[in-house]
Short mmCIF file of C-alpha atoms and ligand atoms in Angstrom, two decimals:
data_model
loop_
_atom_site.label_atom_id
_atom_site.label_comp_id
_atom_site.label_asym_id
_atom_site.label_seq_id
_atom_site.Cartn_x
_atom_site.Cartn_y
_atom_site.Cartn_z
CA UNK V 51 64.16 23.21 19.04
CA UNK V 52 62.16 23.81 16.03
CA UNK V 53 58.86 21.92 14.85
CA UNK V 54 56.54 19.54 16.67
CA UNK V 55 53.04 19.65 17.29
CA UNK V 56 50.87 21.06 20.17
CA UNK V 57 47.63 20.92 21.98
CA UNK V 58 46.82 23.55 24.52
CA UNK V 59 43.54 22.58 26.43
CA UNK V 60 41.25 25.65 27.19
CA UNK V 61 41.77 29.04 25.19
CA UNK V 62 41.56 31.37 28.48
CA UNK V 63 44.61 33.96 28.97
CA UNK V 64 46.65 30.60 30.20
CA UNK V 65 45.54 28.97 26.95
CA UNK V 66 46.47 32.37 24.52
CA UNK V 67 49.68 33.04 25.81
CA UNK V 68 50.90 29.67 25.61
CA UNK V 69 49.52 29.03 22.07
CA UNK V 70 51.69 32.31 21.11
CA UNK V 71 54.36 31.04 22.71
CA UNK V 72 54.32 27.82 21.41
CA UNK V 73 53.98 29.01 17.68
CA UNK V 74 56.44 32.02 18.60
CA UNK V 75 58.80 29.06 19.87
CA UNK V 76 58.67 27.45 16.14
CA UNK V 77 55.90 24.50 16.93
CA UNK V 78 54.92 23.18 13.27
CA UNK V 79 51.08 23.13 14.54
CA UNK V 80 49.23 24.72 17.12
CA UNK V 81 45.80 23.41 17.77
CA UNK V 82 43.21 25.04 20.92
CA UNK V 83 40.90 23.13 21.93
CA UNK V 84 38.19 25.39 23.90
CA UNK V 85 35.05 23.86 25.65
CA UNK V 86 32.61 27.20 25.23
CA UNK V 87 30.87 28.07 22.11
CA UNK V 88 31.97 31.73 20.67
CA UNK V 89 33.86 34.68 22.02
CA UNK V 90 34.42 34.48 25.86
CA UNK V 91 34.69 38.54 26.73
CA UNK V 92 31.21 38.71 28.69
CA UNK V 93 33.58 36.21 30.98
CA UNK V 94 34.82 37.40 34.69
CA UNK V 95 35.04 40.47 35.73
CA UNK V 96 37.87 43.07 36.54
CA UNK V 97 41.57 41.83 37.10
CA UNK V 98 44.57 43.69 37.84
CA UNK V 99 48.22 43.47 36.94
CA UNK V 100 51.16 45.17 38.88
CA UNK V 101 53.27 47.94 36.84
CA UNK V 102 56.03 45.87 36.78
CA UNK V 103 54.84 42.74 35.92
CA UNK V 104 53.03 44.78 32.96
CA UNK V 105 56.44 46.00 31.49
CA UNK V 106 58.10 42.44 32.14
CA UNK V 107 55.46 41.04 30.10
CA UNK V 108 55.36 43.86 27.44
CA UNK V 109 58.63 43.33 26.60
CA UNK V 110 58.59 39.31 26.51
CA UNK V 111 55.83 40.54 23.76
CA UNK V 112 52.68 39.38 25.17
CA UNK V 113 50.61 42.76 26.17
CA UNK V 114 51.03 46.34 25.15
CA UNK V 115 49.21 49.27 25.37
CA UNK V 116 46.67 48.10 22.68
CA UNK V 117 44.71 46.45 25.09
CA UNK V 118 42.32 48.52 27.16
CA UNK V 119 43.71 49.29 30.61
CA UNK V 120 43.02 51.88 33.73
CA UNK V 121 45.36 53.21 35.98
CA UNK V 122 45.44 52.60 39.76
CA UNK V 123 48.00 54.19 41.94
CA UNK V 124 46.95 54.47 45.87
CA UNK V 125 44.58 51.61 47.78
CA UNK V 126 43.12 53.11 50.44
CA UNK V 127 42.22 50.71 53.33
CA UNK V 128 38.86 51.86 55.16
CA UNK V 129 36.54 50.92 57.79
CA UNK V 130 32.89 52.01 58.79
CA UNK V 131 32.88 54.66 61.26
CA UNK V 132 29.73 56.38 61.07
CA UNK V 133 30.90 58.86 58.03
CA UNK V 134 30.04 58.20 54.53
CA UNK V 135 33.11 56.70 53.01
CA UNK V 136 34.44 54.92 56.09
CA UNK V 137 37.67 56.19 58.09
CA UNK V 138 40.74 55.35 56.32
CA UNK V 139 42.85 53.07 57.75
CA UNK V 140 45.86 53.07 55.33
CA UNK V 141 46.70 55.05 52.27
CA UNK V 142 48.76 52.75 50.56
CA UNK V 143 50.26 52.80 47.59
CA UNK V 144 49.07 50.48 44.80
CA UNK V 145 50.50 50.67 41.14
CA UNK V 146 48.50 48.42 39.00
CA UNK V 147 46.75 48.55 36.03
CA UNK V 148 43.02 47.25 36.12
CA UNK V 149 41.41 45.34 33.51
CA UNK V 150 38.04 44.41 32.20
CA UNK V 151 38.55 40.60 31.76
CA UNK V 152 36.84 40.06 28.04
CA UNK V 153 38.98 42.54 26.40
CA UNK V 154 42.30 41.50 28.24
CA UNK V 155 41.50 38.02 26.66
CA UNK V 156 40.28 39.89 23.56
CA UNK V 157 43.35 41.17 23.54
CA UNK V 158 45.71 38.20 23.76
CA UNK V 159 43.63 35.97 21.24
CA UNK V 160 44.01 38.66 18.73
CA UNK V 161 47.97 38.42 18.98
CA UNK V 162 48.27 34.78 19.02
CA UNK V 163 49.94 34.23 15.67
CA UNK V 164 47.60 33.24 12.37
CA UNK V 165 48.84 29.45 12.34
CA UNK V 166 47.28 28.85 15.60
CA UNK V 167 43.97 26.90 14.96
CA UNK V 168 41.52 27.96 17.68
CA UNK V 169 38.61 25.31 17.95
CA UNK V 170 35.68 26.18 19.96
CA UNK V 171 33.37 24.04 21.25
CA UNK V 172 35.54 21.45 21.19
CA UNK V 173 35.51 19.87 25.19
CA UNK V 174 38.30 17.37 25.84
CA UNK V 175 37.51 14.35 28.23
CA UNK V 176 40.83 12.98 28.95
CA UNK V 177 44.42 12.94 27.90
CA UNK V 178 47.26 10.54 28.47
CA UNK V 179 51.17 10.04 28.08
CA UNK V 180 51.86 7.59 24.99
CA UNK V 181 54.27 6.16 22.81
CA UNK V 182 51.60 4.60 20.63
CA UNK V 183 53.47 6.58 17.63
CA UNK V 184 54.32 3.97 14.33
CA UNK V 185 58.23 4.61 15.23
CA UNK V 186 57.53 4.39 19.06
CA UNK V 187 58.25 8.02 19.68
CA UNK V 188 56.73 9.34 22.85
CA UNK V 189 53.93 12.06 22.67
CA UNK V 190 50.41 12.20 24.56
CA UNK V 191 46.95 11.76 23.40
CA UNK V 192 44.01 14.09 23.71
CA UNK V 193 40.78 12.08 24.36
CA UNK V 194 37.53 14.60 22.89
CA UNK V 195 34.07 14.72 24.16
CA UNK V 196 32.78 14.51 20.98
CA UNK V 197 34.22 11.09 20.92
CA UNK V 198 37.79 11.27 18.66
CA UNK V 199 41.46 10.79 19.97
CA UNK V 200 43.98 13.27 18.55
CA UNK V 201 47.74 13.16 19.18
CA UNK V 202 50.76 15.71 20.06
CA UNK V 203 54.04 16.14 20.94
CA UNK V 204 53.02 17.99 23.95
CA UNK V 205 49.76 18.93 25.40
CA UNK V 206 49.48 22.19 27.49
CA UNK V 207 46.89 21.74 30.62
CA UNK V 208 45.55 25.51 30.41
CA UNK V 209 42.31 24.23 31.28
CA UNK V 210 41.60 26.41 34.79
CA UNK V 211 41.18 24.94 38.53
CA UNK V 212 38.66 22.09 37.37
CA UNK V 213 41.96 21.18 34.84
CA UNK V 214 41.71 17.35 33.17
CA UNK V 215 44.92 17.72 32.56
CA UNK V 216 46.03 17.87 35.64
CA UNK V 217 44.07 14.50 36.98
CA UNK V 218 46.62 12.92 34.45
CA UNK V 219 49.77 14.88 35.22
CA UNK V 220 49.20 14.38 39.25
CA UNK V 221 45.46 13.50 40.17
CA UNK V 222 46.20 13.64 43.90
CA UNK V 223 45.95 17.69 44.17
CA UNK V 224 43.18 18.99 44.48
CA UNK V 225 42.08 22.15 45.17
CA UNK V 226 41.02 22.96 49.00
CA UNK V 227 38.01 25.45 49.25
CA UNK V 228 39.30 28.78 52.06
CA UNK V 229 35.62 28.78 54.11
CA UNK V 230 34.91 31.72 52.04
CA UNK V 231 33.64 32.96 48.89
CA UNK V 232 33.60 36.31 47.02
CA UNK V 233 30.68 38.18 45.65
CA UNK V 234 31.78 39.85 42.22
CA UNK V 235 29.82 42.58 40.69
CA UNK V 236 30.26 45.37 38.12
CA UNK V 237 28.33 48.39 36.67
CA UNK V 238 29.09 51.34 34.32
CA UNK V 239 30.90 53.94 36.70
CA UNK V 240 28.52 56.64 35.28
CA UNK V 241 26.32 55.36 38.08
CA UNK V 242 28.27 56.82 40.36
CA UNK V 243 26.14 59.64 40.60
CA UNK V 244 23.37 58.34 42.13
CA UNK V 245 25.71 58.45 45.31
CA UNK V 246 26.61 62.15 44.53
CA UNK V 247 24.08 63.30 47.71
CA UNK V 248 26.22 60.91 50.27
CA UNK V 249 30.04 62.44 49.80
CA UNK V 250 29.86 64.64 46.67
CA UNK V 251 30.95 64.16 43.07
CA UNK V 252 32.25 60.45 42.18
CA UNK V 253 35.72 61.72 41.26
CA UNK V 254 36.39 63.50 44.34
CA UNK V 255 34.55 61.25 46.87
CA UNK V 256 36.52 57.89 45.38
CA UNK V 257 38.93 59.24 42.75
CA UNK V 258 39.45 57.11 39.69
CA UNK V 259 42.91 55.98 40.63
CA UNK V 260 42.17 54.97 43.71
CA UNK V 261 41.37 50.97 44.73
CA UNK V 262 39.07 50.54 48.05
CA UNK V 263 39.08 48.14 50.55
CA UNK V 264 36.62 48.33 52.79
CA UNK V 265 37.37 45.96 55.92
CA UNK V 266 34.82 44.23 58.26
CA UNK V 267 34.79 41.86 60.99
CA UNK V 268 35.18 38.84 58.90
CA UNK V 269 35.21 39.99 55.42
CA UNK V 270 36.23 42.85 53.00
CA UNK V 271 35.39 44.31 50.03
CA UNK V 272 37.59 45.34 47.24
CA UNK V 273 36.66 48.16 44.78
CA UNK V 274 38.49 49.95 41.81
CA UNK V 275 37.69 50.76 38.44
CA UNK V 276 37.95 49.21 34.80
CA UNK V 277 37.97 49.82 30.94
CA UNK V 278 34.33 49.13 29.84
CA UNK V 279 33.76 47.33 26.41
CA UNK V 280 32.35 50.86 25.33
CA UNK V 281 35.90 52.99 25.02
CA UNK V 282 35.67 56.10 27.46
CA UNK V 283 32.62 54.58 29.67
CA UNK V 284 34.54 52.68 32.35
CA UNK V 285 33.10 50.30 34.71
CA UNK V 286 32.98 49.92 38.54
CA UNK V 287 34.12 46.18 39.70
CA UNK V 288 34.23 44.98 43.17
CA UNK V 289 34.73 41.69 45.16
CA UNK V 290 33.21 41.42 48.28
CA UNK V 291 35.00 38.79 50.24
CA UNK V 292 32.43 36.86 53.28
CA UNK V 293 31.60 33.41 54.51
CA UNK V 294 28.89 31.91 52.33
CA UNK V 295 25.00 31.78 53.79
CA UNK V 296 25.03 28.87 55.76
CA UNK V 297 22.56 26.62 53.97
CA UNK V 298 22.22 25.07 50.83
CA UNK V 299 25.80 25.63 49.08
CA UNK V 300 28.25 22.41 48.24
CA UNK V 301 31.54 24.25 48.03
CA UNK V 302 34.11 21.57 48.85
CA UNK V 303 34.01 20.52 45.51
CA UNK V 304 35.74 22.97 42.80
CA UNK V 305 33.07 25.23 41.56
CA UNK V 306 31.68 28.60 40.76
CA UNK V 307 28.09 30.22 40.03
CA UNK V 308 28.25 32.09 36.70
CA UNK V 309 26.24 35.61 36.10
CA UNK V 310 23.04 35.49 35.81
CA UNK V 311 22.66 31.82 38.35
CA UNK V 312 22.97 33.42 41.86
CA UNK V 313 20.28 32.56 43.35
CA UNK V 314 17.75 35.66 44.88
CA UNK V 315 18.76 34.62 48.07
CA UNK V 316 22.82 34.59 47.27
CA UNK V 317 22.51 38.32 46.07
CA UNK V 318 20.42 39.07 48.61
CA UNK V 319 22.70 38.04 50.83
CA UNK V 320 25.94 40.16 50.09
CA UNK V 321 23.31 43.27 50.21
CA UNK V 322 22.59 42.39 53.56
CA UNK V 323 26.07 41.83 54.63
CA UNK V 324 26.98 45.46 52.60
CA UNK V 325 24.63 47.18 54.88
CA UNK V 326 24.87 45.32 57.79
CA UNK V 327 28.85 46.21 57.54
CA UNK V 328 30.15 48.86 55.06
CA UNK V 329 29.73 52.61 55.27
CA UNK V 330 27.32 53.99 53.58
CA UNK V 331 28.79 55.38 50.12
CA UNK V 332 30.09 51.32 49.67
CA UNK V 333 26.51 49.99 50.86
CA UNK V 334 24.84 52.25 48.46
CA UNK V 335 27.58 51.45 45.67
CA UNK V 336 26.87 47.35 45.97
CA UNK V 337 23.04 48.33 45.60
CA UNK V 338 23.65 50.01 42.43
CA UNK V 339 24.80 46.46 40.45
CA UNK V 340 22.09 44.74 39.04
CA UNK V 341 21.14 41.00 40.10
CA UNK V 342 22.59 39.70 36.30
CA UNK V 343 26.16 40.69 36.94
CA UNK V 344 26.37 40.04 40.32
CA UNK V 345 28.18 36.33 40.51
CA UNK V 346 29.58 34.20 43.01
CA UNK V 347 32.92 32.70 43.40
CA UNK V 348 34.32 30.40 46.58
CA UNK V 349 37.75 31.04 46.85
CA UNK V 350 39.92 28.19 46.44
CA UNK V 351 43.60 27.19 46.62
CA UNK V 352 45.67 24.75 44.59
CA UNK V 353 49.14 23.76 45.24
CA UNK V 354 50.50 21.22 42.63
CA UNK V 355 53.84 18.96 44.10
CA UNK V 356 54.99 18.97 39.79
CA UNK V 357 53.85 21.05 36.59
CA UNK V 358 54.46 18.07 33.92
CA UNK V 359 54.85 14.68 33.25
CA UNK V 360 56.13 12.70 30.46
CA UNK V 361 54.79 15.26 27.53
CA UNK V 362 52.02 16.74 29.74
CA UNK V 363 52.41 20.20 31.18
CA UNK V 364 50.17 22.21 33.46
CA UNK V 365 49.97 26.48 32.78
CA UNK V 366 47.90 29.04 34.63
CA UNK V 367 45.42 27.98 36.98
CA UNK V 368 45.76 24.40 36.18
CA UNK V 369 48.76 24.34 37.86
CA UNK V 370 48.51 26.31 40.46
CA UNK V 371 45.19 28.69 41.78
CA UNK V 372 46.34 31.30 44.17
CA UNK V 373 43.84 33.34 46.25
CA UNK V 374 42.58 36.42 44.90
CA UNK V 375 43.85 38.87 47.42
CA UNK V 376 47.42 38.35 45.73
CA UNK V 377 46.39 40.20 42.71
CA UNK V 378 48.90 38.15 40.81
CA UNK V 379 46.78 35.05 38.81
CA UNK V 380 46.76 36.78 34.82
CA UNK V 381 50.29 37.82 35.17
CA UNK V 382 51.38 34.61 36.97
CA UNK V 383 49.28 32.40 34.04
CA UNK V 384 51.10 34.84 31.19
CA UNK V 385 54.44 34.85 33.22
CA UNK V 386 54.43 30.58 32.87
CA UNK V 387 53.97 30.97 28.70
CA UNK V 388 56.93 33.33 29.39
CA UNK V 389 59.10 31.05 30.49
CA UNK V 390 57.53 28.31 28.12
CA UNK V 391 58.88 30.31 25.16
CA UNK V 392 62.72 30.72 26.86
CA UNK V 393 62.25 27.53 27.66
CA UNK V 394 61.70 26.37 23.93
CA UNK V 395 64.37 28.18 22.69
CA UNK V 396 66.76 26.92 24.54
CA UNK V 397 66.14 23.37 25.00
CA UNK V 398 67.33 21.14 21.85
CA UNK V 399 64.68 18.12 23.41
CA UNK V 400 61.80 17.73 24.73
CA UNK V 401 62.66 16.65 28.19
CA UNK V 402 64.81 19.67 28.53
CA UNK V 403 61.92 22.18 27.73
CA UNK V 404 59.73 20.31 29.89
CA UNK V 405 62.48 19.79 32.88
CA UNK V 406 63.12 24.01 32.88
CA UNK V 407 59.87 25.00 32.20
CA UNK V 408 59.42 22.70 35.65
CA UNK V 409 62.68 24.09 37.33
CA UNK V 410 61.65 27.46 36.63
CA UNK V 411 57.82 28.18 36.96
CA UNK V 412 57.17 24.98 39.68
CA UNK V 413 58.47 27.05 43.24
CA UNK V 414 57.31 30.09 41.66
CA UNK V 415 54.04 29.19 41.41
CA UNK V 416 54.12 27.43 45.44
CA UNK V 417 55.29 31.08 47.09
CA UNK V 418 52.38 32.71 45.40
CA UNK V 419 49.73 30.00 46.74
CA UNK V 420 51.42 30.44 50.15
CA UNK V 421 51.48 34.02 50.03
CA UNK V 422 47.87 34.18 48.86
CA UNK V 423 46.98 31.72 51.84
CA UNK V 424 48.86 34.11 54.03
CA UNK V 425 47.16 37.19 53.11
CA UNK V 426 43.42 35.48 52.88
CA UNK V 427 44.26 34.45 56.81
CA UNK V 428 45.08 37.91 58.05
CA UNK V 429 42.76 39.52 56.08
CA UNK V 430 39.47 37.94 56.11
CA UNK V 431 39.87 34.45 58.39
CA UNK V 432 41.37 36.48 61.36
CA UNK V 433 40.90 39.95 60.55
CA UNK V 434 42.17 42.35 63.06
CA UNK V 435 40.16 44.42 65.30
CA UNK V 436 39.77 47.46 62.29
CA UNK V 437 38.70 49.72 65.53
CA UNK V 438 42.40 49.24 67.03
CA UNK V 439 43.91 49.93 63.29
CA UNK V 440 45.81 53.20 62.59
CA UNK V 441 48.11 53.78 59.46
CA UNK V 442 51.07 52.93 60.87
CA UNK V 443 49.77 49.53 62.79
CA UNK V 444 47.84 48.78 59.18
CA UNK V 445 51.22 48.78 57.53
CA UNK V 446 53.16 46.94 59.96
CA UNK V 447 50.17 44.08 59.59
CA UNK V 448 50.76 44.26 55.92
CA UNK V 449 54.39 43.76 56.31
CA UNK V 450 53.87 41.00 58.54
CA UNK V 451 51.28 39.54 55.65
CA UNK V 452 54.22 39.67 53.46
CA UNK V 453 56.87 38.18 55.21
CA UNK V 454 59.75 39.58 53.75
CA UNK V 455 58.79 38.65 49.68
CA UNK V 456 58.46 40.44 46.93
CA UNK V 457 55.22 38.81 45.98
CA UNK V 458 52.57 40.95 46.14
CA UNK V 459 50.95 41.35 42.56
CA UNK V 460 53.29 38.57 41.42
CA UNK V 461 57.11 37.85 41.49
CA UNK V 462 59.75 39.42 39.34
CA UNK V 463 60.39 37.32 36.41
CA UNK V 464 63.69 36.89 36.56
CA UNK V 465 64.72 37.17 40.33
CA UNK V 466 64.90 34.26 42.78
CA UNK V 467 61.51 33.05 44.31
CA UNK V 468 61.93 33.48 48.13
CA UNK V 469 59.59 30.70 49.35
CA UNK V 470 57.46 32.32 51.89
CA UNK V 471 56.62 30.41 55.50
CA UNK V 472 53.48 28.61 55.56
CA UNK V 473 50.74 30.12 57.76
CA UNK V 474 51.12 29.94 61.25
CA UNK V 475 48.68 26.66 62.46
CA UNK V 476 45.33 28.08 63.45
C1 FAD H 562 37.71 36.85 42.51
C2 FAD H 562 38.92 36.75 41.65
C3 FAD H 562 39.68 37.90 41.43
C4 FAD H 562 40.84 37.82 40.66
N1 FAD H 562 41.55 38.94 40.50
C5 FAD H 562 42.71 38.87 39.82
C6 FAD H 562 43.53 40.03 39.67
O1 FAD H 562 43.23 41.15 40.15
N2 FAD H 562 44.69 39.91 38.98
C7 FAD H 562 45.04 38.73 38.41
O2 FAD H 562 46.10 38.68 37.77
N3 FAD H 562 44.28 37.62 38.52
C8 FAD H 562 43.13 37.64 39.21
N4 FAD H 562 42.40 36.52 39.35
C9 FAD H 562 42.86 35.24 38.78
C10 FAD H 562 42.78 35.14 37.26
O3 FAD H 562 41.47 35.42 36.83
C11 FAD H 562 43.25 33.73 36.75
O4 FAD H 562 44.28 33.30 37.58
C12 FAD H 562 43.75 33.85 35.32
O5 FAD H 562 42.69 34.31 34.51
C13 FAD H 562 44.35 32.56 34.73
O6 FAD H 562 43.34 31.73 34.24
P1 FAD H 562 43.59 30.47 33.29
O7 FAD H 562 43.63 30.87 31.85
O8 FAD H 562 44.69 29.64 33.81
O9 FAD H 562 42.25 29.64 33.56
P2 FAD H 562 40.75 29.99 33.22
O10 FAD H 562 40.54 31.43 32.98
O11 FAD H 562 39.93 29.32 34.26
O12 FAD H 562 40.51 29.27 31.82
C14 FAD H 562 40.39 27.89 31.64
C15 FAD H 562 39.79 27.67 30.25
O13 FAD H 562 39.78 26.28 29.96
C16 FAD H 562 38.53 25.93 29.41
N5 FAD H 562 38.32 24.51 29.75
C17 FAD H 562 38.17 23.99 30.98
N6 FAD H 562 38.03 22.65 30.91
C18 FAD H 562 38.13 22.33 29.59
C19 FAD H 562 38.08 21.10 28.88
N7 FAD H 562 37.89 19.93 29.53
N8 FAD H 562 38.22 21.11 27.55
C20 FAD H 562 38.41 22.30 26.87
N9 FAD H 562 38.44 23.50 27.51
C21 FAD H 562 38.32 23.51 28.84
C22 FAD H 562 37.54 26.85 30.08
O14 FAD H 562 36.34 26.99 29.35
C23 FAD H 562 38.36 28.14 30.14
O15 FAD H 562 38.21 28.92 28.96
C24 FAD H 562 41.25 36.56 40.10
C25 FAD H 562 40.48 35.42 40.31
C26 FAD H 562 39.33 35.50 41.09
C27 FAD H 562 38.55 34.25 41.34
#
């Protein structure tokens, strides 16, 4: 199918892949249609992305070696016993490839293709299904803030959990807050020394390929490195997983707490929590981030029952926000514009692109948000007894966690999604 115009709301990694996609696919116009003002790279954090989704998604063209990236190959599972760094629980291995958030988006704006018209600032209120065209052809209208209507052959909902889109495509999913938030911090890892007097040099106390997580009655926190903005000055990211304070938050309701807004008592908080709970190195290692990038973030999940409808279609996060502990939401957002594009190519309508783009991304995209329900249950709502965990009973809980799929960091592209049980009723 060749020509055709389309809209993809927000210009996040869902929103850059699928704008490539789409113009890769032969669209005649691409138009973005991003909410926030200038360049979003001071956005998020650290993500990571498992080896082999990286070389799917390398070869379907969308990421390459360009883009700033650190290697991770062991996790090592740890809890507090008295020692500096924690006893380890697990050595596991863990080959992913971290990344600081700005420049992987950096990254993927920079390849969308030169037709694609990026317009910033530009919040949309509302869109619809129509077939308002002058020869009655159907298409769907974008409804903008600043008061306009526009109209395309297809709109792309790549507008995150809070998605307008997806009130139009099926406004009774919502998404359902865990009981839990995460603390997210990062600092340059040359800081690291400060902690040099607790277990020796950074690089040999917590080696630069190794992930951390640090497990507590109730909580965890997650630790590995990233590419800083500055090339060669890498940054330490973590995400400290805990029930929220109990006063004074209103978390049911989709909705996060950007740098810079967490409240004195909110950071105060997770440094209470880190000493209260984490061996010491970790403790002092949460103390080192300063208040401005330490943000907040309840987890949420969202499971949608369909992806489009008519000539709407739902991408990333919009269509389906998995728990964090899956390590799978960039690659699962770039993975959808994936099969967007194969989609394209081989439909000769409309309907057929949107009915296989719906075939193929819909029960992909429900394992995950299982899976991620799965592992936020064993892992933070009914942790284990850490003092009863040795390597070999850590790995048989993680294999339990898993339940047989393959989806840990993401499914393969091209295998068969094995839908994973539901967690058992608590
Ligand atoms: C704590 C945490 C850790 C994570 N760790 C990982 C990890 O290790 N690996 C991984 O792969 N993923 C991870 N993720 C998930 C990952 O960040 C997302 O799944 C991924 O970035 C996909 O996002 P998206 O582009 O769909 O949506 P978003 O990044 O939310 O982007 C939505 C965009 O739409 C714009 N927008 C919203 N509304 C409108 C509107 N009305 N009009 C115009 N624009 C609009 C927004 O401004 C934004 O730019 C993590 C998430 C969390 C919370």
């Amino acid at each position: 199918m060749l020509g055709g115009t389309v809209a993809v709301v927000g210009g996040s990694i869902a929103g850059c892949a699928f704008a490539a996609a789409a113009a890769r696919g032969g669209a005649r116009r691409v138009v973005v249609l991003e909410r926030s003002y200038g360049e979003l790279t001071d956005r998020g954090v650290g993500l990571c992305v498992h080896d082999d989704r990286y070389a799917e998604l390398a070869a379907a063209g969308h990421l390459d070696d360009g883009i700033a990236w650190h290697r991770l190959t062991r996790r090592h599972w740890l809890a507090a016993d008295g020692s500096p760094l924690g006893r380890l629980l697990w050595d596991q291995p863990f080959p992913f490839r971290s990344y600081h958030w700005g420049l992987l988006w950096r990254g993927l704006r920079e390849r969308t293709p030169a037709t694609v018209e990026h317009r910033l600032g530009d919040p949309v209120a509302g869109v619809r299904n129509t077939s308002a065209a002058a020869d009655g052809t159907p298409g769907a209208v974008v409804r903008l803030v600043s008061g306009g209507e526009e109209r395309f052959d297809l709109v792309v909902g790549a507008d995150g959990y809070r998605s307008v889109v997806r009130t139009a495509v099926c406004p009774e999913a919502r998404p359902g807050y865990a009981g839990y938030v995460c603390w997210r911090g990062s600092f340059p890892a040359e800081r690291l020394a400060a902690l040099d007097h607790l277990a020796g040099p950074a690089d040999l106390a917590w080696p630069a390929e190794h992930a951390a997580t640090v497990c507590f009655p109730g909580g965890q926190c997650v630790l590995y490195r990233i590419p800083g903005q500055e090339p060669g000055r890498p940054m330490v990211n973590w995400v400290f997983y805990a029930p929220p304070p109990a006063a004074g938050l209103r978390l049911e309701d989709p909705t996060s707490i950007p740098p810079g807004a967490a409240t004195e008592e909110l950071t105060a908080h997770v440094a209470l929590l880190a000493e209260r709970h984490l061996p010491p190195y970790w403790a002092s290692l949460i103390a080192l981030t300063p208040p401005e990038r330490t943000f907040l973030q309840p987890i949420y999940d969202l499971d949608t029952p369909r992806r489009t409808s008519g000539r709407l279609l739902l991408a990333g996060d919009a269509a389906t926000v998995v728990r964090p502990h899956n390590t799978s939401g960039a690659a699962k957002a770039v993975q959808d514009a994936v099969a967007f594009e194969d989609a394209w190519r081989r439909s000769a309508s409309w309907e057929d692109l949107l009915a296989t783009y719906e075939r193929e991304r819909g029960e992909a995209g429900r394992a995950l948000v299982t899976l991620g329900r799965r592992l936020g249950r064993a892992q933070v709502e009914q942790a284990p007894d850490w003092t009863t965990m040795d390597p070999a009973r850590t790995a048989a809980w993680w294999d339990e966690q898993l339940a047989g799929t393959a989806g840990f960091g993401g499914h393969a592209f091209r295998s068969p999604v094995v839908p994973v049980a539901g967690p058992p009723a608590s």
